[in-house]
Amino acid sequence: MKVAVLAVQGAFIEHEKALERLGVETVELRKAEDVEKDFDGLVLPGGESTVQTHLLKELCMLESLKKKIEEGIPVLATCAGLILLAQNVSNDEKRCFSTLPVTVKRNAYGRQLGSFYYEGEIEGIGRFPMEFIRAPYIESVGDGVKVLAEVEGKIVGVSFRNQIAFSFHPELTGNDAIHKKLVEMIQSR
Ligand code: GLN
């Protein structure tokens, strides 16, 4: 099994480490040719969604990756990655993959609550340490989207077909349960 990690910007190395702890081989996606490599799953890391969207277009990776997502490759997206997947962003007109029928709000917790920690419940996983960094939250979900986690009434985790996405950074906590979930999605595909 091989999992590709989008590595144009952001916190991708931590995701690679988490996957390696689970014994999964990783491959970094940095340029158009990398998308042609053989891989069974995809991680979209946190970082800056505007920068990532710009680079994906610039490096001609957006359409080929979108096709893979639409064809059903299992995807784990965190923070900025969630924004890349979202069909709607209420406070930004830019769109990236648009494969996840949710409306997200960028930097939704404002300045004072820019970064915070919360231990919450994730459906199918249990209690999980959630590290939020200038995080988005999900304002509404479309048909077929399952809500997996909420923090104080705001949706922070969802699944839809082959995509799971979270507002926070599971790769920073040393708890690999969410990455394990991705591995299970790949195994059962
Ligand atoms: N604030 C970032 C954005 O809007 C996301 C932050 C993150 O990924 N930690 O793209």
mmCIF file of C-alpha atoms and ligand atoms in Angstrom:
data_model
loop_
_atom_site.group_PDB
_atom_site.id
_atom_site.type_symbol
_atom_site.label_atom_id
_atom_site.label_comp_id
_atom_site.label_asym_id
_atom_site.label_seq_id
_atom_site.Cartn_x
_atom_site.Cartn_y
_atom_site.Cartn_z
ATOM 1 C CA MET A 1 0.000 0.000 0.000
ATOM 2 C CA LYS A 2 1.244 3.442 -0.889
ATOM 3 C CA VAL A 3 -0.286 6.763 0.176
ATOM 4 C CA ALA A 4 0.446 10.028 -1.619
ATOM 5 C CA VAL A 5 0.796 13.202 0.410
ATOM 6 C CA LEU A 6 0.318 16.545 -1.327
ATOM 7 C CA ALA A 7 3.644 18.268 -0.657
ATOM 8 C CA VAL A 8 3.461 21.660 -2.364
ATOM 9 C CA GLN A 9 3.010 23.595 0.907
ATOM 10 C CA GLY A 10 2.046 23.112 4.538
ATOM 11 C CA ALA A 11 2.304 20.384 7.180
ATOM 12 C CA PHE A 12 2.895 17.370 4.940
ATOM 13 C CA ILE A 13 5.929 15.855 6.701
ATOM 14 C CA GLU A 14 3.924 15.185 9.883
ATOM 15 C CA HIS A 15 1.385 13.210 7.834
ATOM 16 C CA GLU A 16 4.177 11.161 6.294
ATOM 17 C CA LYS A 17 5.503 10.375 9.773
ATOM 18 C CA ALA A 18 2.049 9.297 10.975
ATOM 19 C CA LEU A 19 1.624 6.982 7.983
ATOM 20 C CA GLU A 20 5.118 5.586 8.417
ATOM 21 C CA ARG A 21 4.321 4.795 12.072
ATOM 22 C CA LEU A 22 1.501 2.654 10.680
ATOM 23 C CA GLY A 23 3.925 0.911 8.321
ATOM 24 C CA VAL A 24 2.530 2.627 5.211
ATOM 25 C CA GLU A 25 4.824 3.745 2.414
ATOM 26 C CA THR A 26 4.366 7.375 1.326
ATOM 27 C CA VAL A 27 5.036 9.291 -1.857
ATOM 28 C CA GLU A 28 5.201 13.093 -2.090
ATOM 29 C CA LEU A 29 3.234 14.909 -4.770
ATOM 30 C CA ARG A 30 5.221 17.973 -5.804
ATOM 31 C CA LYS A 31 4.778 18.161 -9.565
ATOM 32 C CA ALA A 32 2.464 17.004 -12.358
ATOM 33 C CA GLU A 33 4.408 13.778 -13.093
ATOM 34 C CA ASP A 34 4.089 12.670 -9.449
ATOM 35 C CA VAL A 35 0.312 12.315 -9.873
ATOM 36 C CA GLU A 36 0.953 9.609 -12.504
ATOM 37 C CA LYS A 37 2.789 7.465 -9.933
ATOM 38 C CA ASP A 38 1.141 4.454 -8.403
ATOM 39 C CA PHE A 39 -0.645 5.194 -5.095
ATOM 40 C CA ASP A 40 -3.748 3.941 -3.294
ATOM 41 C CA GLY A 41 -4.710 6.845 -1.052
ATOM 42 C CA LEU A 42 -4.249 10.595 -0.782
ATOM 43 C CA VAL A 43 -3.609 13.048 2.064
ATOM 44 C CA LEU A 44 -4.317 16.779 1.685
ATOM 45 C CA PRO A 45 -2.482 18.506 4.548
ATOM 46 C CA GLY A 46 -3.076 21.764 6.396
ATOM 47 C CA GLY A 47 -1.333 24.949 5.428
ATOM 48 C CA GLU A 48 -2.679 27.857 3.390
ATOM 49 C CA SER A 49 -5.519 26.893 1.082
ATOM 50 C CA THR A 50 -5.045 29.931 -1.189
ATOM 51 C CA VAL A 51 -1.352 29.146 -1.698
ATOM 52 C CA GLN A 52 -2.047 25.447 -2.226
ATOM 53 C CA THR A 53 -4.834 26.148 -4.740
ATOM 54 C CA HIS A 54 -2.594 28.548 -6.640
ATOM 55 C CA LEU A 55 0.282 26.044 -6.734
ATOM 56 C CA LEU A 56 -1.947 23.145 -7.797
ATOM 57 C CA LYS A 57 -3.088 25.206 -10.791
ATOM 58 C CA GLU A 58 0.368 26.553 -11.554
ATOM 59 C CA LEU A 59 1.951 23.078 -11.393
ATOM 60 C CA CYS A 60 -0.873 21.536 -13.508
ATOM 61 C CA MET A 61 -1.847 19.065 -10.777
ATOM 62 C CA LEU A 62 -5.385 20.220 -10.009
ATOM 63 C CA GLU A 63 -7.350 18.476 -12.758
ATOM 64 C CA SER A 64 -5.493 15.152 -12.589
ATOM 65 C CA LEU A 65 -5.857 14.952 -8.803
ATOM 66 C CA LYS A 66 -9.517 15.973 -8.956
ATOM 67 C CA LYS A 67 -10.107 13.142 -11.422
ATOM 68 C CA LYS A 68 -8.516 10.638 -9.031
ATOM 69 C CA ILE A 69 -10.727 11.872 -6.182
ATOM 70 C CA GLU A 70 -13.850 11.648 -8.349
ATOM 71 C CA GLU A 71 -12.864 8.125 -9.401
ATOM 72 C CA GLY A 72 -12.883 7.098 -5.734
ATOM 73 C CA ILE A 73 -9.362 7.116 -4.332
ATOM 74 C CA PRO A 74 -9.630 7.318 -0.508
ATOM 75 C CA VAL A 75 -8.750 10.840 0.691
ATOM 76 C CA LEU A 76 -7.954 12.270 4.111
ATOM 77 C CA ALA A 77 -8.031 16.076 4.224
ATOM 78 C CA THR A 78 -7.108 18.244 7.197
ATOM 79 C CA CYS A 79 -7.691 21.948 7.766
ATOM 80 C CA ALA A 80 -6.605 23.721 4.535
ATOM 81 C CA GLY A 81 -7.121 20.341 2.830
ATOM 82 C CA LEU A 82 -10.785 20.442 3.857
ATOM 83 C CA ILE A 83 -11.064 23.870 2.191
ATOM 84 C CA LEU A 84 -9.546 22.426 -1.012
ATOM 85 C CA LEU A 85 -12.208 19.703 -1.118
ATOM 86 C CA ALA A 86 -15.194 21.928 -0.261
ATOM 87 C CA GLN A 87 -17.740 22.780 -2.919
ATOM 88 C CA ASN A 88 -18.494 26.075 -1.190
ATOM 89 C CA VAL A 89 -16.420 28.471 0.871
ATOM 90 C CA SER A 90 -18.649 31.135 2.397
ATOM 91 C CA ASN A 91 -15.932 33.769 2.803
ATOM 92 C CA ASP A 92 -13.723 33.148 -0.228
ATOM 93 C CA GLU A 93 -14.588 32.969 -3.907
ATOM 94 C CA LYS A 94 -11.740 30.621 -4.855
ATOM 95 C CA ARG A 95 -12.506 26.931 -5.340
ATOM 96 C CA CYS A 96 -10.153 24.005 -5.753
ATOM 97 C CA PHE A 97 -11.324 20.385 -6.121
ATOM 98 C CA SER A 98 -14.992 21.016 -5.211
ATOM 99 C CA THR A 99 -15.632 17.319 -4.628
ATOM 100 C CA LEU A 100 -17.092 17.527 -1.099
ATOM 101 C CA PRO A 101 -20.651 18.919 -0.826
ATOM 102 C CA VAL A 102 -20.157 21.145 2.206
ATOM 103 C CA THR A 103 -19.945 24.863 2.881
ATOM 104 C CA VAL A 104 -16.904 25.803 4.932
ATOM 105 C CA LYS A 105 -15.860 29.054 6.502
ATOM 106 C CA ARG A 106 -12.139 29.849 6.434
ATOM 107 C CA ASN A 107 -10.388 31.135 9.577
ATOM 108 C CA ALA A 108 -13.756 30.642 11.192
ATOM 109 C CA TYR A 109 -12.669 31.018 14.810
ATOM 110 C CA GLY A 110 -11.375 34.550 14.349
ATOM 111 C CA ARG A 111 -8.164 36.008 15.689
ATOM 112 C CA GLN A 112 -8.531 35.498 19.394
ATOM 113 C CA LEU A 113 -9.343 31.842 19.060
ATOM 114 C CA GLY A 114 -6.865 31.375 16.225
ATOM 115 C CA SER A 115 -5.380 28.259 17.763
ATOM 116 C CA PHE A 116 -6.833 26.032 20.439
ATOM 117 C CA TYR A 117 -6.971 22.489 21.707
ATOM 118 C CA TYR A 118 -10.071 20.432 22.358
ATOM 119 C CA GLU A 119 -10.633 16.812 23.224
ATOM 120 C CA GLY A 120 -13.733 15.701 21.429
ATOM 121 C CA GLU A 121 -15.582 12.696 20.149
ATOM 122 C CA ILE A 122 -15.285 11.424 16.572
ATOM 123 C CA GLU A 123 -17.852 8.971 15.332
ATOM 124 C CA GLY A 124 -16.300 5.570 14.702
ATOM 125 C CA ILE A 125 -13.045 6.614 16.379
ATOM 126 C CA GLY A 126 -13.872 7.821 19.902
ATOM 127 C CA ARG A 127 -12.169 10.540 21.913
ATOM 128 C CA PHE A 128 -9.536 12.361 19.973
ATOM 129 C CA PRO A 129 -7.082 15.212 20.704
ATOM 130 C CA MET A 130 -7.987 18.048 18.320
ATOM 131 C CA GLU A 131 -5.438 20.720 17.522
ATOM 132 C CA PHE A 132 -7.035 23.707 15.758
ATOM 133 C CA ILE A 133 -4.805 26.238 13.970
ATOM 134 C CA ARG A 134 -6.574 29.121 12.190
ATOM 135 C CA ALA A 135 -9.099 26.467 11.379
ATOM 136 C CA PRO A 136 -12.162 26.423 9.185
ATOM 137 C CA TYR A 137 -15.444 24.890 10.322
ATOM 138 C CA ILE A 138 -18.262 23.440 8.287
ATOM 139 C CA GLU A 139 -21.370 25.606 8.172
ATOM 140 C CA SER A 140 -23.624 23.180 6.331
ATOM 141 C CA VAL A 141 -23.499 19.796 4.621
ATOM 142 C CA GLY A 142 -25.164 18.500 1.482
ATOM 143 C CA ASP A 143 -26.877 15.194 0.708
ATOM 144 C CA GLY A 144 -24.952 12.077 1.625
ATOM 145 C CA VAL A 145 -22.457 13.820 3.899
ATOM 146 C CA LYS A 146 -22.052 12.227 7.310
ATOM 147 C CA VAL A 147 -21.116 14.438 10.246
ATOM 148 C CA LEU A 148 -18.348 12.739 12.258
ATOM 149 C CA ALA A 149 -17.427 15.415 14.789
ATOM 150 C CA GLU A 150 -18.792 18.619 16.267
ATOM 151 C CA VAL A 151 -17.202 21.070 18.673
ATOM 152 C CA GLU A 152 -19.562 23.428 20.458
ATOM 153 C CA GLY A 153 -22.222 23.072 17.804
ATOM 154 C CA LYS A 154 -19.855 23.545 14.858
ATOM 155 C CA ILE A 155 -19.133 20.697 12.460
ATOM 156 C CA VAL A 156 -15.418 19.864 12.379
ATOM 157 C CA GLY A 157 -15.358 16.429 10.747
ATOM 158 C CA VAL A 158 -17.266 14.783 7.908
ATOM 159 C CA SER A 159 -17.177 11.843 5.549
ATOM 160 C CA PHE A 160 -18.591 11.601 2.053
ATOM 161 C CA ARG A 161 -18.056 8.513 -0.117
ATOM 162 C CA ASN A 162 -14.257 8.163 -0.398
ATOM 163 C CA GLN A 163 -13.449 11.445 1.381
ATOM 164 C CA ILE A 164 -12.914 12.149 5.087
ATOM 165 C CA ALA A 165 -12.122 15.680 6.171
ATOM 166 C CA PHE A 166 -11.405 17.439 9.464
ATOM 167 C CA SER A 167 -10.939 21.083 10.547
ATOM 168 C CA PHE A 168 -8.100 20.234 12.918
ATOM 169 C CA HIS A 169 -4.620 18.689 12.642
ATOM 170 C CA PRO A 170 -4.590 14.977 13.605
ATOM 171 C CA GLU A 171 -0.997 14.641 12.380
ATOM 172 C CA LEU A 172 0.305 16.890 15.175
ATOM 173 C CA THR A 173 -0.952 14.925 18.150
ATOM 174 C CA GLY A 174 0.770 11.560 17.862
ATOM 175 C CA ASN A 175 -2.640 9.851 17.772
ATOM 176 C CA ASP A 176 -2.813 7.925 14.505
ATOM 177 C CA ALA A 177 -6.438 6.737 14.691
ATOM 178 C CA ILE A 178 -7.582 8.994 11.835
ATOM 179 C CA HIS A 179 -4.710 7.877 9.591
ATOM 180 C CA LYS A 180 -5.617 4.315 10.484
ATOM 181 C CA LYS A 181 -9.132 5.047 9.263
ATOM 182 C CA LEU A 182 -7.690 6.096 5.889
ATOM 183 C CA VAL A 183 -5.709 2.837 5.751
ATOM 184 C CA GLU A 184 -8.930 0.890 6.443
ATOM 185 C CA MET A 185 -10.745 2.789 3.680
ATOM 186 C CA ILE A 186 -7.967 1.795 1.272
ATOM 187 C CA GLN A 187 -8.067 -1.840 2.421
ATOM 188 C CA SER A 188 -11.823 -2.112 1.961
ATOM 189 C CA ARG A 189 -11.875 -0.459 -1.466
HETATM 190 N N1 GLN B 1 -6.251 29.317 7.647
HETATM 191 C C1 GLN B 1 -5.809 28.379 6.649
HETATM 192 C C2 GLN B 1 -6.564 28.570 5.338
HETATM 193 O O1 GLN B 1 -7.537 29.249 5.299
HETATM 194 C C3 GLN B 1 -5.958 26.960 7.123
HETATM 195 C C4 GLN B 1 -5.107 26.753 8.347
HETATM 196 C C5 GLN B 1 -4.517 25.388 8.492
HETATM 197 O O2 GLN B 1 -4.476 24.575 7.566
HETATM 198 N N2 GLN B 1 -3.999 25.148 9.663
HETATM 199 O O3 GLN B 1 -6.162 28.049 4.345
#
